[in-house]
Amino acid sequence: MKKLPEQTSTTKLHETFSQHFSTSSQHLSETTTAWAPGRVNLIGEHTDYNDGYVFPMALELGVAVHFRPRKDDKVRLYAANPGEVGEFSLSSIARSDTQPWLNYPMGVAKELLQAGADLKGLEGVIDGNLPIGAGLSSSAALEVASALAFLQAAGEAMEPLELARLCRRAENDFVGLNCGIMDQFIALFARTGTALFLDTRSLDHQNVLLPSTNEYVVMICDSQVKHSLATSQYNLRHRECEEALKLLKLHLPHIKALRDVSIQEFCAHRDALPQPLSRRAEHVIFENDRTLRAREALANADVQSFGRLMDDSHESLRDLYEVSCAELDLLVDSARKIPGVMGSRMTGGGFGGCTVSLVEARREEEFCDKLSSRYKGVTGLECHIFVSKAAGAAAVS
């Protein structure tokens, strides 16, 4: 069985920092660490950019930026993955085509400057234990950790809600991915032991207590099939939803987003949508309903109903939204055959990445053994399975 990936210790961060940065008089102070968690979305997939509902939990896995300020406006960062140094000046921020990982801290810095922050240069190490391209929000974790590092280095602060919006703008406008606000929001508003129900339009949110880890555990399985959302069909799905919305508005002029369309209204007007737009809209509209019912189920400790909603979500993502893949389907189908599995689904943007399963705690070892054996037998790949408790929000230490 795969346990939770090893944390990136402060000692390791110090060692990596000293390997790549000198201790000249250019530097002002000792190093500080900004950390932000990844997330797994329990249900509510591809709804956030449609003003819908989502239900993520923060992971114990995350991204750390171990840094110290500089006296000039230079930013120099060593990224442990892919193992290279990137740098830029705060006075001349331009998108990088050769170092795409650098666009995340650059985009955040640009947004902070536009918001009026008096940023200072810094140098630091980016490291962590969050798999990249696995659908666990490594990009938002990097954005939030970078933002906290820039603010700390400048001696400034920002309200979490404002910071979540800022980091989302950085990913939308600078990186070029039309994501919603879920990933940045959970990184800044998570509470230990809870999942976060979020209305992505109003940003009203509720931390809902998860079942005791003595009874049920959240198991995450990395398929080892990697993807990059910026180069996948993520943006295409976003455009398809916008096209579906325009057509539905001809019949439902009151709607502003797909979240405003009731199931009854969709069933009455679905023939107005060509394929694949009808399938895309159907997923979003029904997924919002599932997410509302999932919140109610979890609040009432109805684990069985919650699990069934997870199952239904995966089938919709596979058949209607068409963002699953053979490896994810294999993991989900195999998981559902294992005793003690309450529900299983793909999570994240899709086209690879991870599945999430709710499993009886006493079946944890059996789940890992059977799922990994089945997956390797069919694909020849070693999937990485781990359990994570619901973690708290990003912080500086």
C-alpha positions in Angstrom: 0.0 0.0 0.0 1.1 3.5 -0.7 1.0 5.8 2.3 0.8 9.6 2.1 3.8 10.9 0.2 6.6 12.1 2.4 6.3 15.8 3.4 9.0 18.2 2.2 10.7 18.9 5.5 12.1 22.3 6.6 15.5 20.7 6.7 15.3 19.6 3.1 14.0 23.0 2.0 17.0 24.6 3.8 19.4 22.3 2.2 18.0 22.8 -1.3 18.0 26.5 -0.8 21.6 26.6 0.3 22.6 24.6 -2.8 21.2 27.1 -5.2 21.5 30.5 -3.5 24.4 32.3 -1.9 24.5 34.2 1.4 25.8 37.5 0.0 24.9 40.9 1.4 22.3 41.1 -1.3 19.9 39.3 1.0 17.9 40.7 3.9 16.9 38.0 6.3 16.5 34.3 7.1 14.3 32.1 5.1 10.6 31.7 5.5 8.2 29.0 4.2 4.8 29.6 2.6 2.7 26.4 2.1 -0.6 25.8 0.4 -2.5 22.5 0.2 -3.7 20.6 -2.9 -7.3 19.5 -3.0 -9.5 16.6 -4.0 -13.0 17.4 -5.2 -15.4 15.0 -3.7 -18.2 15.9 -6.1 -19.2 18.9 -8.2 -16.9 18.6 -11.3 -16.7 21.1 -14.1 -19.3 23.2 -12.4 -17.2 26.0 -10.9 -16.8 27.9 -14.2 -20.5 27.6 -14.7 -21.3 29.5 -11.4 -22.2 26.1 -9.8 -21.6 24.2 -6.6 -18.4 22.3 -5.6 -17.5 20.2 -2.6 -13.7 19.8 -2.3 -11.5 19.0 0.7 -7.9 20.2 1.2 -5.1 17.6 1.3 -2.2 17.1 3.6 -0.2 17.2 0.3 0.9 20.6 -0.9 3.4 23.0 -2.4 6.0 25.0 -0.4 7.8 28.1 -1.4 10.9 28.5 0.9 12.2 32.0 0.4 13.9 35.1 1.6 13.6 38.7 0.3 16.1 40.5 -1.9 17.0 44.2 -1.9 16.3 44.6 -5.7 13.3 43.7 -7.8 14.7 40.4 -9.0 12.8 37.1 -8.4 14.9 33.9 -8.7 13.2 30.6 -8.0 14.5 27.0 -8.1 11.7 24.5 -8.9 12.6 21.0 -7.6 10.3 19.7 -10.3 11.6 20.1 -13.1 14.9 20.9 -11.4 15.7 24.3 -12.9 16.0 27.9 -12.0 13.8 30.6 -13.4 14.0 34.3 -12.9 12.3 37.6 -13.7 12.1 41.2 -12.7 9.1 42.7 -11.1 9.5 45.7 -13.3 9.2 43.6 -16.5 7.0 40.5 -16.2 6.4 38.7 -19.5 5.0 35.2 -20.0 7.5 32.4 -20.5 7.1 29.8 -23.2 10.2 27.9 -22.2 9.5 27.6 -18.4 5.7 27.2 -18.1 5.9 26.6 -14.3 7.3 30.1 -13.9 4.1 31.6 -15.3 2.3 30.8 -12.1 4.4 32.9 -9.7 4.9 35.5 -12.4 1.1 35.8 -13.0 0.5 36.2 -9.2 3.2 38.8 -8.9 1.7 40.8 -11.8 -1.8 40.7 -10.2 -0.4 41.7 -6.8 1.4 44.7 -8.4 -1.8 45.7 -10.2 -3.7 45.5 -6.9 -1.2 48.0 -5.4 1.1 45.8 -3.5 4.6 47.2 -3.0 6.4 44.0 -3.8 10.1 43.3 -3.2 12.3 40.8 -5.0 12.9 37.4 -3.5 14.7 34.1 -4.1 13.4 30.8 -3.1 12.8 27.1 -3.6 9.6 25.6 -4.9 9.0 22.0 -3.7 6.3 19.8 -2.3 4.7 16.4 -2.4 1.7 17.1 -4.6 1.8 15.2 -7.9 1.8 17.5 -10.9 -0.8 16.9 -13.6 -2.8 14.5 -11.4 -5.9 16.7 -11.0 -5.1 17.6 -7.3 -4.7 21.3 -8.0 -0.9 21.7 -7.9 -1.2 24.9 -10.0 -3.5 26.7 -7.5 -1.3 25.5 -4.6 1.7 27.1 -6.3 -0.2 30.3 -7.0 -1.4 30.6 -3.4 2.0 29.7 -1.9 3.7 32.2 -4.2 1.2 34.9 -3.3 1.8 34.4 0.4 5.6 34.5 -0.2 5.4 37.7 -2.1 3.2 39.4 0.5 5.3 38.2 3.4 8.5 39.4 1.7 6.9 42.8 1.2 5.5 43.0 4.7 2.0 43.2 3.3 -1.2 41.3 3.8 -4.4 40.6 1.9 -7.8 39.2 2.9 -8.2 35.5 1.9 -11.2 36.2 -0.4 -9.4 38.9 -2.3 -6.3 36.7 -2.6 -8.4 33.8 -3.9 -9.9 36.0 -6.6 -6.4 37.4 -7.4 -4.9 34.0 -7.9 -7.7 32.9 -10.1 -7.2 36.0 -12.3 -3.5 35.1 -12.6 -4.4 31.6 -13.9 -7.1 32.9 -16.2 -5.4 36.0 -17.6 -1.7 35.2 -17.4 -1.4 31.4 -17.5 -4.3 31.2 -19.9 -6.5 28.5 -18.3 -10.2 29.3 -17.9 -10.5 27.7 -14.5 -13.1 28.6 -11.8 -12.3 29.7 -8.3 -12.7 26.4 -6.5 -9.0 25.5 -6.2 -7.8 28.8 -4.9 -10.7 29.1 -2.6 -10.3 25.8 -0.9 -6.5 26.4 -0.4 -7.4 29.5 1.6 -10.6 28.6 3.4 -10.1 24.9 4.3 -10.6 23.7 7.8 -9.1 20.5 9.3 -11.5 17.5 9.2 -14.1 19.1 6.9 -15.0 19.3 3.2 -15.9 22.8 1.9 -19.3 23.3 0.1 -18.9 26.3 -2.1 -21.4 28.3 -4.2 -19.0 29.6 -6.8 -21.3 32.5 -7.7 -22.0 34.1 -4.3 -18.9 32.5 -2.7 -21.1 31.5 0.2 -19.5 28.5 1.8 -19.9 25.9 4.5 -17.4 23.6 6.1 -19.1 20.3 6.5 -17.7 17.7 8.9 -16.4 14.6 7.2 -17.1 11.1 8.8 -14.6 10.0 11.4 -11.4 8.6 9.8 -11.9 5.6 12.2 -15.0 4.7 10.2 -14.4 6.0 6.6 -11.3 7.2 4.7 -10.9 9.2 1.5 -8.6 7.2 -0.8 -7.0 8.9 -3.7 -5.5 6.9 -6.6 -3.1 8.5 -9.1 -3.5 6.7 -12.4 0.0 7.9 -13.4 -1.6 9.1 -16.7 -0.5 12.7 -16.7 -2.1 15.7 -18.3 -1.7 19.4 -18.6 -5.1 21.2 -18.4 -3.7 24.2 -20.3 -3.1 22.0 -23.4 -6.1 19.6 -23.0 -9.7 20.0 -23.8 -10.5 21.9 -20.6 -10.9 25.3 -22.3 -12.9 23.6 -25.1 -15.4 22.3 -22.5 -15.6 25.8 -21.1 -16.5 27.2 -24.5 -19.0 24.5 -25.1 -20.8 25.4 -21.9 -20.9 29.1 -23.0 -22.4 28.1 -26.4 -25.0 25.9 -24.7 -25.9 28.8 -22.4 -26.4 31.2 -25.3 -28.8 28.8 -27.0 -30.7 28.1 -23.8 -31.1 31.8 -23.2 -33.2 32.1 -26.3 -35.8 30.0 -24.4 -34.9 30.9 -20.8 -34.0 34.6 -20.9 -33.7 34.8 -17.1 -30.7 32.6 -16.9 -27.1 34.0 -16.5 -25.3 30.7 -16.2 -26.0 27.0 -16.6 -26.4 26.8 -12.8 -29.7 28.8 -13.2 -31.3 26.1 -15.4 -33.5 23.7 -13.4 -33.6 20.0 -14.3 -37.2 20.5 -15.4 -36.3 23.5 -17.7 -33.5 21.6 -19.2 -35.7 18.6 -20.0 -38.2 20.9 -21.7 -35.6 22.6 -23.9 -32.8 20.1 -24.4 -33.8 19.6 -28.0 -32.8 23.2 -28.7 -29.2 22.1 -28.2 -27.2 20.2 -30.8 -24.7 17.6 -29.7 -22.3 17.6 -27.9 -23.7 20.8 -26.3 -26.8 19.0 -24.9 -24.6 16.4 -23.2 -22.3 19.1 -21.7 -25.2 21.1 -20.3 -26.9 18.0 -19.0 -23.8 17.1 -17.0 -23.4 20.5 -15.5 -27.1 20.9 -14.6 -27.5 17.5 -13.0 -24.1 17.7 -11.3 -25.1 20.8 -9.5 -28.2 19.0 -8.2 -26.0 16.0 -7.1 -23.7 18.4 -5.3 -26.5 20.0 -3.3 -27.8 16.5 -2.4 -24.3 15.4 -1.4 -24.0 18.3 1.0 -27.3 17.2 2.6 -26.2 13.6 2.7 -22.9 14.4 4.4 -24.5 16.8 6.9 -26.9 13.9 7.9 -24.0 11.4 8.0 -25.7 9.5 5.1 -22.6 7.9 3.7 -24.4 5.5 1.4 -26.3 8.2 -0.4 -23.1 10.3 -0.7 -21.4 7.3 -2.2 -24.1 6.7 -4.8 -23.9 10.4 -5.8 -20.2 10.0 -6.4 -20.9 7.0 -8.6 -23.5 8.9 -10.6 -21.1 11.8 -11.0 -18.4 9.6 -12.6 -20.9 8.1 -15.1 -21.9 11.6 -16.1 -18.3 12.8 -16.5 -17.6 9.7 -18.6 -20.6 9.7 -20.8 -21.9 13.2 -21.0 -18.9 15.5 -20.4 -16.5 13.0 -21.9 -13.5 13.9 -19.8 -12.7 10.5 -18.4 -10.3 8.0 -20.0 -9.8 4.2 -20.1 -7.4 4.2 -17.1 -9.8 6.3 -14.9 -12.7 4.1 -15.8 -10.8 1.0 -15.0 -9.9 2.4 -11.6 -13.4 3.4 -10.8 -15.0 0.2 -12.1 -12.5 -1.9 -10.2 -12.9 0.1 -7.0 -16.7 -0.4 -7.0 -16.2 -4.2 -6.9 -14.1 -4.1 -3.7 -16.0 -4.6 -0.4 -16.4 -1.5 1.7 -16.3 1.0 -1.1 -19.2 3.4 -0.7 -18.5 5.4 -3.9 -15.8 6.1 -6.5 -15.3 8.7 -9.2 -12.7 10.5 -11.3 -11.7 13.9 -9.8 -10.2 17.0 -11.3 -10.2 18.2 -14.8 -10.0 14.7 -16.3 -8.1 13.2 -19.2 -5.9 11.4 -16.7 -5.1 12.2 -13.1 -6.8 10.7 -10.1 -9.8 9.0 -8.7 -11.3 9.5 -5.3 -13.1 6.8 -3.3 -14.9 6.7 0.0 -13.9 3.5 1.7 -14.6 1.8 5.1 -11.5 2.4 7.2 -11.3 -1.3 8.1 -11.0 -2.2 4.3 -8.2 0.3 3.6 -5.4 -2.3 3.1 -7.7 -4.6 1.1 -8.7 -1.7 -1.1 -5.2 -0.8 -1.9 -4.0 -4.3 -2.6 -6.9 -5.3 -4.9 -7.0 -2.0 -6.8 -3.3 -1.8 -7.5 -3.1 -5.4 -8.5 -6.1 -5.1 -10.9 -4.7 -1.9 -12.4 -1.3 -3.2 -13.0 -2.6 -6.4 -14.4 -4.6 -4.6 -17.1 -2.4 -1.6 -17.8 1.1 -2.6 -16.7 1.2 0.7 -14.7 1.8 1.1 -11.0 -1.0 3.4 -9.6 -0.2 5.4 -6.5 -2.8 5.0 -3.8 -2.9 7.0 -0.6 -5.2 8.2 2.1 -5.3 11.8 3.2 -7.1 13.5 6.1 -8.8 16.8 5.4 -6.2 19.5 6.0 -6.3 23.1 6.9 -5.7 26.3 4.9 -2.5 27.7 3.4 -0.1 29.4 5.9 3.3 31.0 6.3 5.7 29.7 8.9 
